[in-house]
């Protein structure tokens, strides 16, 4: 990753204050972009923005729910006022819950689909409009292994992330001719503060590890170079791609 590959660019990372989102926020900043990390919690926004500023880049402290169109519009307006442009949008907001499919309530289904898929579309609409008006932009969605395969007892999550992959392709076809490339990253299994116990102490975690040919879980900072690539001029002819960063998980068949 070139240190100033994104120098002069302005990025907004929705859901960019923890876990994978924070790693992408920091990766974009380390590549030279000014980065605005957005989430609902003021304390986490402050910490993420401070980390960007600690790298010598500019940031803003903006809170918004990824499903709240007026709040997203306010965030866009504030970013344009401060920086006059938005070049890069990363959509990271996401949730999951493991529930047998017969027991998934309407509320659980609606919440997961809304957060993972509808919010991705909504923020793409809000920030994408400004990009299309300028005739330039890079939108990077966060897909999943579940965009390609079925995962046990996470039907809503799998449906939502399959939708993210499809949405990425649809927007790429529609907006690519107007200067806005739309791609996605599909992370494999990455260790975060929320899933460490699951990965280390369950049969599910062991199965993920067995299925990953590199024989380890990912580190969230290992996703940043893929995001920087898709945000950079190096990806100028990459559009509608779902770039998998999974240690070989999807390539795997028999591993022993």
Coordinates of C-alpha atoms in Angstrom, one line a residue:
X1 CA 0.0 0.0 0.0
X2 CA 1.6 3.3 -1.1
X3 CA 1.7 5.7 1.7
X4 CA 0.1 8.6 -0.3
X5 CA -1.8 6.7 -2.9
X6 CA -5.0 8.5 -2.0
X7 CA -3.6 12.0 -1.3
X8 CA -6.1 14.7 -2.0
X9 CA -9.1 12.3 -1.8
X10 CA -12.0 12.6 0.6
X11 CA -13.6 9.4 2.0
X12 CA -16.7 8.7 4.0
X13 CA -16.9 5.4 5.9
X14 CA -20.4 4.5 7.1
X15 CA -20.0 2.2 10.0
X16 CA -16.3 3.2 10.2
X17 CA -15.7 3.4 13.9
X18 CA -15.1 -0.2 15.0
X19 CA -13.9 -3.6 13.8
X20 CA -13.5 -3.9 10.1
X21 CA -14.9 -0.4 9.5
X22 CA -12.3 1.2 11.7
X23 CA -9.5 -0.8 10.0
X24 CA -10.7 0.5 6.7
X25 CA -11.0 4.1 8.0
X26 CA -7.4 3.9 9.2
X27 CA -6.2 2.2 6.1
X28 CA -7.6 4.9 3.8
X29 CA -6.1 7.6 6.1
X30 CA -2.7 5.9 6.0
X31 CA -2.9 6.0 2.2
X32 CA -3.3 9.7 2.3
X33 CA -7.1 10.3 2.2
X34 CA -9.0 12.6 4.5
X35 CA -11.6 10.3 6.1
X36 CA -14.9 10.9 7.8
X37 CA -16.0 7.9 9.9
X38 CA -19.7 7.8 10.6
X39 CA -21.7 5.8 13.1
X40 CA -24.4 6.3 15.7
X41 CA -22.2 6.6 18.9
X42 CA -20.5 10.0 19.6
X43 CA -17.7 8.5 21.6
X44 CA -16.7 6.0 18.9
X45 CA -16.9 8.7 16.2
X46 CA -14.6 10.9 18.3
X47 CA -12.1 8.1 18.7
X48 CA -12.1 7.1 15.1
X49 CA -11.8 10.7 13.9
X50 CA -9.0 11.3 16.3
X51 CA -7.1 8.3 14.9
X52 CA -7.4 9.8 11.4
X53 CA -6.1 13.1 12.6
X54 CA -3.3 11.4 14.4
X55 CA -2.1 10.2 11.0
X56 CA -1.9 13.8 9.8
X57 CA -5.2 13.7 7.8
X58 CA -8.3 15.7 8.2
X59 CA -11.6 14.4 9.6
X60 CA -15.0 15.4 10.9
X61 CA -17.1 14.2 13.9
X62 CA -20.4 13.3 12.4
X63 CA -23.0 10.8 13.8
X64 CA -25.7 9.2 11.8
X65 CA -27.8 6.0 11.7
X66 CA -27.1 4.3 8.4
X67 CA -30.8 4.0 7.8
X68 CA -31.6 7.6 8.5
X69 CA -31.8 9.4 5.2
X70 CA -32.0 13.0 6.7
X71 CA -29.0 12.2 9.0
X72 CA -27.0 10.9 6.0
X73 CA -27.9 14.0 4.0
X74 CA -26.8 16.2 6.9
X75 CA -23.5 14.2 7.0
X76 CA -23.0 14.7 3.2
X77 CA -23.8 18.4 3.5
X78 CA -21.2 18.8 6.3
X79 CA -18.6 16.9 4.4
X80 CA -19.1 19.0 1.2
X81 CA -19.0 22.2 3.3
X82 CA -15.7 21.2 4.9
X83 CA -14.0 19.5 1.9
X84 CA -16.0 20.5 -1.2
X85 CA -16.1 16.9 -2.4
X86 CA -16.7 13.2 -1.6
X87 CA -14.6 10.9 -3.7
X88 CA -14.9 7.6 -1.8
X89 CA -17.8 6.0 0.0
X90 CA -17.3 2.8 2.0
X91 CA -20.5 1.0 3.3
X92 CA -19.5 -1.0 6.4
X93 CA -22.6 -1.0 8.7
X94 CA -23.7 -4.5 9.4
X95 CA -25.2 -6.9 11.9
X96 CA -25.8 -10.6 12.2
X97 CA -27.6 -13.1 14.5
X98 CA -27.6 -16.8 14.5
X99 CA -31.1 -18.2 14.7
X100 CA -32.7 -21.4 13.3
X101 CA -34.6 -20.2 10.2
X102 CA -38.0 -21.4 11.5
X103 CA -37.5 -19.3 14.6
X104 CA -36.5 -16.0 12.9
X105 CA -39.0 -13.4 13.8
X106 CA -40.3 -10.7 11.4
X107 CA -38.5 -8.1 13.5
X108 CA -35.1 -9.9 13.4
X109 CA -35.4 -10.5 9.6
X110 CA -36.4 -6.9 8.9
X111 CA -33.6 -5.5 11.1
X112 CA -30.8 -7.5 9.5
X113 CA -32.0 -6.9 5.9
X114 CA -32.4 -3.2 6.7
X115 CA -29.0 -2.7 8.3
X116 CA -27.0 -4.8 5.9
X117 CA -28.8 -4.2 2.6
X118 CA -31.2 -1.3 2.7
X119 CA -28.7 1.0 4.5
X120 CA -26.1 0.2 1.9
X121 CA -28.4 1.3 -0.8
X122 CA -29.6 4.3 1.1
X123 CA -26.1 5.7 1.7
X124 CA -25.1 4.9 -1.8
X125 CA -28.1 7.0 -3.0
X126 CA -27.3 10.0 -0.8
X127 CA -23.5 10.1 -1.3
X128 CA -23.7 8.7 -4.8
X129 CA -25.8 11.6 -6.0
X130 CA -23.0 14.0 -5.2
X131 CA -20.4 11.8 -6.9
X132 CA -22.5 11.5 -10.0
X133 CA -22.9 15.3 -10.1
X134 CA -19.1 15.6 -10.1
X135 CA -18.7 12.7 -12.6
X136 CA -16.3 10.8 -10.3
X137 CA -16.5 8.4 -7.4
X138 CA -15.6 5.1 -5.8
X139 CA -18.2 3.2 -3.8
X140 CA -17.0 0.2 -1.9
X141 CA -19.5 -2.1 -0.2
X142 CA -18.7 -4.8 2.4
X143 CA -20.1 -8.1 1.2
X144 CA -19.3 -11.5 2.8
X145 CA -18.5 -15.1 2.3
X146 CA -22.3 -15.4 2.6
X147 CA -22.6 -13.4 -0.6
X148 CA -21.5 -16.7 -2.3
X149 CA -22.3 -19.6 0.0
X150 CA -24.9 -20.6 2.5
X151 CA -24.0 -20.3 6.2
X152 CA -25.7 -22.4 8.9
X153 CA -28.6 -20.7 10.8
X154 CA -28.0 -17.2 9.5
X155 CA -30.6 -17.0 6.7
X156 CA -31.3 -13.3 7.0
X157 CA -27.6 -12.4 7.0
X158 CA -26.9 -14.6 4.0
X159 CA -29.8 -13.1 2.1
X160 CA -28.7 -9.6 2.9
X161 CA -25.1 -10.1 1.9
X162 CA -26.2 -11.9 -1.3
X163 CA -28.2 -8.8 -1.9
X164 CA -25.2 -6.5 -1.3
X165 CA -23.3 -8.4 -4.1
X166 CA -26.2 -8.0 -6.4
X167 CA -26.7 -4.4 -5.5
X168 CA -23.0 -3.8 -6.2
X169 CA -23.3 -5.2 -9.7
X170 CA -26.5 -3.3 -10.4
X171 CA -25.1 0.1 -9.4
X172 CA -21.9 -0.6 -11.2
X173 CA -23.8 -1.1 -14.5
X174 CA -25.9 2.0 -13.9
X175 CA -23.3 4.4 -12.5
X176 CA -20.0 3.2 -14.0
X177 CA -20.7 5.0 -17.3
X178 CA -21.1 8.2 -15.3
X179 CA -17.7 8.0 -13.6
X180 CA -18.7 6.2 -10.4
X181 CA -17.1 2.8 -10.0
X182 CA -19.0 0.5 -7.6
X183 CA -17.2 -2.6 -6.1
X184 CA -17.3 -4.6 -2.9
X185 CA -14.9 -6.5 -0.6
X186 CA -16.0 -9.9 0.7
X187 CA -14.0 -10.6 3.9
X188 CA -13.4 -14.1 5.0
X189 CA -13.2 -14.9 8.7
X190 CA -11.5 -12.0 10.6
X191 CA -10.9 -11.9 14.3
X192 CA -12.7 -8.9 16.0
X193 CA -13.6 -8.0 19.6
X194 CA -17.1 -9.4 19.0
X195 CA -16.3 -12.8 17.7
X196 CA -13.1 -13.9 19.5
X197 CA -14.9 -16.3 21.8
X198 CA -16.8 -17.8 19.0
X199 CA -13.7 -18.4 16.9
X200 CA -11.6 -19.8 19.7
X201 CA -14.1 -21.8 21.7
X202 CA -16.7 -23.3 19.3
X203 CA -17.0 -26.0 16.7
X204 CA -18.1 -23.4 14.3
X205 CA -14.9 -21.5 14.8
X206 CA -12.9 -24.7 14.2
X207 CA -14.8 -25.4 11.0
X208 CA -14.0 -21.9 9.7
X209 CA -10.3 -22.5 10.5
X210 CA -10.3 -25.9 8.9
X211 CA -11.9 -24.5 5.7
X212 CA -9.3 -21.7 5.5
X213 CA -6.2 -22.9 3.6
X214 CA -3.9 -20.3 5.3
X215 CA -4.8 -22.0 8.6
X216 CA -5.4 -18.8 10.5
X217 CA -8.1 -16.1 10.8
X218 CA -7.6 -12.8 9.2
X219 CA -6.4 -9.6 10.9
X220 CA -8.7 -6.7 10.1
X221 CA -5.8 -4.5 8.9
X222 CA -5.3 -7.0 6.1
X223 CA -8.5 -5.8 4.5
X224 CA -7.3 -2.2 4.2
X225 CA -5.0 -2.7 1.1
X226 CA -8.0 -4.2 -0.8
X227 CA -10.1 -1.2 0.1
X228 CA -7.3 1.3 -0.8
X229 CA -6.9 -0.5 -4.2
X230 CA -10.6 -0.2 -5.0
X231 CA -10.6 3.5 -3.9
X232 CA -7.5 4.3 -6.0
X233 CA -6.8 5.0 -9.6
X234 CA -5.2 1.6 -9.8
X235 CA -8.7 0.2 -10.0
X236 CA -9.9 2.6 -12.7
X237 CA -11.1 -0.3 -14.9
X238 CA -12.5 -2.4 -12.0
X239 CA -16.3 -2.1 -11.8
X240 CA -18.9 -4.4 -10.4
X241 CA -16.3 -6.7 -8.8
X242 CA -16.7 -8.5 -5.4
X243 CA -13.1 -8.9 -4.3
X244 CA -12.7 -11.8 -1.8
X245 CA -10.1 -11.5 1.0
X246 CA -10.6 -14.8 2.7
X247 CA -7.3 -16.7 3.0
X248 CA -8.6 -19.2 0.3
X249 CA -11.8 -20.1 2.0
X250 CA -13.9 -20.0 -1.1
X251 CA -11.3 -22.0 -3.1
X252 CA -11.3 -24.7 -0.5
X253 CA -12.5 -28.2 -0.9
X254 CA -10.9 -31.0 1.1
X255 CA -8.3 -29.6 3.4
X256 CA -6.9 -32.7 5.1

